[in-house]
Coordinates of C-alpha atoms and ligand atoms in Angstrom, one line a residue:
X1 CA -10.9 -3.2 9.5
X2 CA -7.9 -5.5 8.8
X3 CA -8.9 -6.8 5.4
X4 CA -7.1 -4.4 3.3
X5 CA -8.5 -5.4 -0.1
X6 CA -12.0 -5.3 1.3
X7 CA -11.4 -1.9 2.9
X8 CA -10.0 -0.6 -0.4
X9 CA -13.1 -1.9 -2.3
X10 CA -15.4 -0.3 0.3
X11 CA -13.7 3.1 0.1
X12 CA -13.7 3.0 -3.7
X13 CA -17.4 2.2 -3.6
X14 CA -18.0 5.1 -1.2
X15 CA -16.2 7.4 -3.6
X16 CA -18.2 6.1 -6.6
X17 CA -21.5 6.4 -4.7
X18 CA -20.7 10.0 -3.5
X19 CA -19.8 11.0 -7.1
X20 CA -23.0 9.5 -8.5
X21 CA -24.9 11.3 -5.8
X22 CA -23.8 14.7 -7.1
X23 CA -23.5 14.0 -10.8
X24 CA -19.7 13.7 -11.0
X25 CA -17.7 11.0 -12.7
X26 CA -15.9 8.8 -10.2
X27 CA -12.7 9.2 -12.3
X28 CA -12.7 12.9 -11.1
X29 CA -11.7 11.9 -7.6
X30 CA -8.3 10.3 -6.8
X31 CA -7.7 8.2 -3.7
X32 CA -4.6 9.0 -1.6
X33 CA -4.0 6.2 0.9
X34 CA -2.6 7.7 4.1
X35 CA -0.2 5.2 5.3
X36 CA 1.4 7.1 8.2
X37 CA 2.3 4.9 11.1
X38 CA 1.4 1.7 9.1
X39 CA 4.2 -0.6 8.0
X40 CA 5.9 -0.9 4.7
X41 CA 4.4 -4.3 4.4
X42 CA 0.9 -2.9 4.6
X43 CA 1.8 -0.4 1.9
X44 CA 3.1 -3.2 -0.2
X45 CA -0.1 -5.1 0.2
X46 CA -2.3 -2.1 -0.6
X47 CA -0.2 -1.6 -3.8
X48 CA -0.7 -5.2 -4.7
X49 CA -4.4 -4.5 -4.6
X50 CA -4.0 -1.7 -7.1
X51 CA -3.4 1.4 -4.9
X52 CA -0.6 3.5 -6.3
X53 CA -0.4 6.7 -4.2
X54 CA 0.5 7.0 -0.5
X55 CA 0.6 9.9 2.0
X56 CA 3.0 10.3 4.9
X57 CA 3.4 13.0 7.4
X58 CA 6.8 12.6 8.8
X59 CA 9.9 12.6 6.7
X60 CA 12.0 10.1 8.5
X61 CA 9.3 7.5 8.6
X62 CA 8.6 8.0 4.9
X63 CA 12.2 7.7 3.9
X64 CA 12.6 4.4 5.8
X65 CA 9.5 3.0 4.1
X66 CA 10.6 4.3 0.7
X67 CA 13.9 2.3 1.1
X68 CA 12.0 -0.8 2.0
X69 CA 9.7 -0.4 -1.0
X70 CA 12.3 0.8 -3.5
X71 CA 11.4 -2.1 -5.8
X72 CA 7.8 -0.7 -6.4
X73 CA 6.8 2.4 -8.4
X74 CA 4.8 4.2 -5.8
X75 CA 3.7 7.8 -5.8
X76 CA 4.6 9.5 -2.5
X77 CA 2.8 12.6 -1.1
X78 CA 4.1 14.5 1.9
X79 CA 0.9 15.6 3.7
X80 CA 2.3 16.9 7.1
X81 CA 3.4 20.2 8.3
X82 CA 6.7 21.1 6.6
X83 CA 9.6 22.2 8.6
X84 CA 12.1 24.3 6.6
X85 CA 15.0 22.0 7.6
X86 CA 13.1 19.1 5.9
X87 CA 12.5 20.7 2.6
X88 CA 15.6 19.1 1.0
X89 CA 14.4 15.6 1.8
X90 CA 10.9 16.4 0.6
X91 CA 12.2 17.9 -2.6
X92 CA 14.5 14.9 -3.3
X93 CA 12.2 12.0 -2.3
X94 CA 8.5 12.9 -2.9
X95 CA 6.3 13.4 -5.9
X96 CA 3.9 15.8 -4.1
X97 CA 4.1 18.2 -1.2
X98 CA 0.6 19.1 0.1
X99 CA 1.2 21.1 3.2
X100 CA 2.9 24.2 1.7
X101 CA 1.8 27.4 3.5
X102 CA 4.8 29.8 3.4
X103 CA 6.9 31.6 0.8
X104 CA 10.1 30.3 2.4
X105 CA 9.0 26.7 1.8
X106 CA 8.1 27.3 -1.8
X107 CA 11.5 29.0 -2.5
X108 CA 13.4 26.2 -0.8
X109 CA 11.5 23.4 -2.5
X110 CA 12.0 25.1 -5.8
X111 CA 15.7 25.5 -5.3
X112 CA 16.2 22.0 -3.9
X113 CA 14.2 20.0 -6.4
X114 CA 16.8 18.0 -8.4
X115 CA 16.8 19.0 -12.0
X116 CA 16.9 15.3 -12.9
X117 CA 13.4 14.9 -11.5
X118 CA 10.1 16.2 -12.9
X119 CA 8.8 19.3 -11.0
X120 CA 7.5 18.6 -7.5
X121 CA 3.7 18.8 -7.4
X122 CA 2.5 21.3 -4.8
X123 CA -0.8 22.0 -3.0
X124 CA -1.1 25.1 -0.9
X125 CA -2.7 24.4 2.4
X126 CA -5.6 26.6 3.4
X127 CA -6.8 27.1 6.9
X128 CA -10.3 27.6 5.7
X129 CA -11.9 28.0 9.1
X130 CA -9.1 30.3 10.4
X131 CA -8.4 28.0 13.3
X132 CA -5.6 29.5 15.4
X133 CA -3.9 26.2 16.1
X134 CA -4.0 24.9 12.6
X135 CA -1.4 25.2 9.8
X136 CA -2.3 26.8 6.5
X137 CA -2.8 30.1 4.7
X138 CA -5.8 32.3 5.4
X139 CA -7.9 32.5 2.2
X140 CA -6.7 36.0 1.3
X141 CA -3.1 34.9 1.5
X142 CA -3.5 32.1 -1.1
X143 CA -3.5 34.0 -4.4
X144 CA -0.2 35.9 -3.9
X145 CA 1.6 32.7 -3.0
X146 CA 0.0 30.8 -5.9
X147 CA 1.2 33.5 -8.3
X148 CA 4.7 33.3 -6.9
X149 CA 4.6 29.5 -7.2
X150 CA 3.8 29.8 -10.9
X151 CA 7.0 31.7 -11.5
X152 CA 9.3 29.2 -9.8
X153 CA 11.3 26.3 -11.5
X154 CA 11.2 22.8 -10.1
X155 CA 7.7 23.0 -8.7
X156 CA 4.3 22.5 -10.3
X157 CA 1.4 24.2 -8.5
X158 CA -1.5 21.7 -8.7
X159 CA -4.0 23.1 -6.3
X160 CA -5.2 23.5 -2.7
X161 CA -5.3 21.2 0.3
X162 CA -7.5 21.8 3.3
X163 CA -8.4 20.1 6.6
X164 CA -11.5 22.0 7.8
X165 CA -12.6 22.1 11.4
X166 CA -14.0 18.9 12.8
X167 CA -17.6 18.8 13.7
X168 CA -18.9 17.0 16.8
X169 CA -20.6 14.3 14.7
X170 CA -17.3 13.4 12.9
X171 CA -15.5 15.1 10.1
X172 CA -15.9 18.6 8.6
X173 CA -18.9 20.5 7.6
X174 CA -19.9 20.7 4.0
X175 CA -20.0 24.5 4.2
X176 CA -16.3 24.5 5.0
X177 CA -15.5 22.3 2.0
X178 CA -17.7 24.6 -0.2
X179 CA -15.7 27.6 1.0
X180 CA -12.5 25.9 -0.2
X181 CA -14.1 25.0 -3.5
X182 CA -15.1 28.6 -4.0
X183 CA -11.6 29.8 -3.3
X184 CA -10.3 27.2 -5.8
X185 CA -12.8 28.2 -8.5
X186 CA -12.0 31.9 -8.0
X187 CA -8.3 31.3 -8.6
X188 CA -9.0 29.3 -11.7
X189 CA -11.3 32.0 -13.0
X190 CA -8.5 34.5 -12.5
X191 CA -6.2 32.4 -14.7
X192 CA -4.4 30.2 -12.2
X193 CA -4.3 26.8 -13.7
X194 CA -5.1 24.3 -11.0
X195 CA -6.4 20.7 -11.2
X196 CA -6.3 19.4 -7.6
X197 CA -8.6 20.1 -4.7
X198 CA -7.3 17.8 -1.9
X199 CA -9.9 17.5 0.9
X200 CA -11.9 14.8 2.6
X201 CA -10.7 12.1 5.0
X202 CA -12.2 8.8 6.3
X203 CA -15.0 10.5 8.3
X204 CA -16.1 13.1 5.7
X205 CA -15.0 12.1 2.2
X206 CA -18.6 12.1 1.0
X207 CA -19.2 15.7 2.0
X208 CA -15.9 16.7 0.5
X209 CA -16.7 15.0 -2.8
X210 CA -20.2 16.7 -2.9
X211 CA -18.4 20.0 -2.5
X212 CA -15.9 19.3 -5.3
X213 CA -12.9 17.5 -3.9
X214 CA -10.7 15.8 -6.5
X215 CA -8.5 14.0 -4.1
X216 CA -9.5 12.3 -0.8
X217 CA -6.9 11.4 1.7
X218 CA -8.0 8.3 3.5
X219 CA -6.1 6.5 6.3
X220 CA -8.2 4.8 8.9
X221 CA -10.9 3.4 6.6
X222 CA -8.2 1.7 4.5
X223 CA -5.5 0.6 7.0
X224 CA -7.5 0.5 10.2
X225 CA -6.8 2.4 13.4
X226 CA -3.2 3.7 13.5
X227 CA -0.9 1.8 15.9
Ligands
PLP301 C1 -3.9 11.4 8.9 C2 -4.3 12.3 7.8 C3 -5.4 11.9 7.0 C4 -6.1 10.6 7.1 O1 -7.0 10.7 8.2 P1 -8.0 9.4 8.4 O2 -9.0 10.0 9.3 O3 -7.2 8.4 9.1 O4 -8.6 9.0 7.1 C5 -5.7 12.8 6.0 N1 -5.0 14.0 5.8 C6 -4.0 14.4 6.6 C7 -3.4 15.7 6.4 C8 -3.6 13.5 7.7 O5 -2.6 13.9 8.4

């Protein structure tokens, strides 16, 4: 699990095979490399093997790495729970925020996004299995917040993000992923322009892709076990 280029090749091959298995084009699914807890040097190496987009879940750790990697054109995604006192850092230093689940966060990110930058790409996080301990909107709360997001400057609503309940055999059930996809399709049918369905991790990316994921967030199977 330490050969980064081999791991990236293996993950890309898994994505390709999963797409072929359900009649989708491999270009429909983006790979987000989740680099949390791994060093800036590992990110630099992954980038040298052609990986452009990285996900982090704590602001301080991400900002430190961004400084160390300032010479590279990387795409940074914030994928953690967002605290409202961190929205300014996220608005100023990331390209995407994927864990948005409250009106207050949307309003702050919109207001705090520097006008000199393109709009911040947003995914609303859905708690699809309604797990009490988990962040995210309940399905019925998504559409009102999506409609609000469309009216705000400085942000660009791209889609939904979900981390469905883990199953005993590893990863989430395909039924949960399908429920997120149905929600996503419903919003699109009702005129909300979305292009990103962020779901699937190391253990369950194939199931997520079969259900319609357009972005898998993979950490362990690229970088190895987190230190
Ligand atoms: C850590 C993390 C991942 C990656 O998980 P792996 O199992 O290491 O692939 C994906 N999404 C989110 C939101 C995470 O926090």
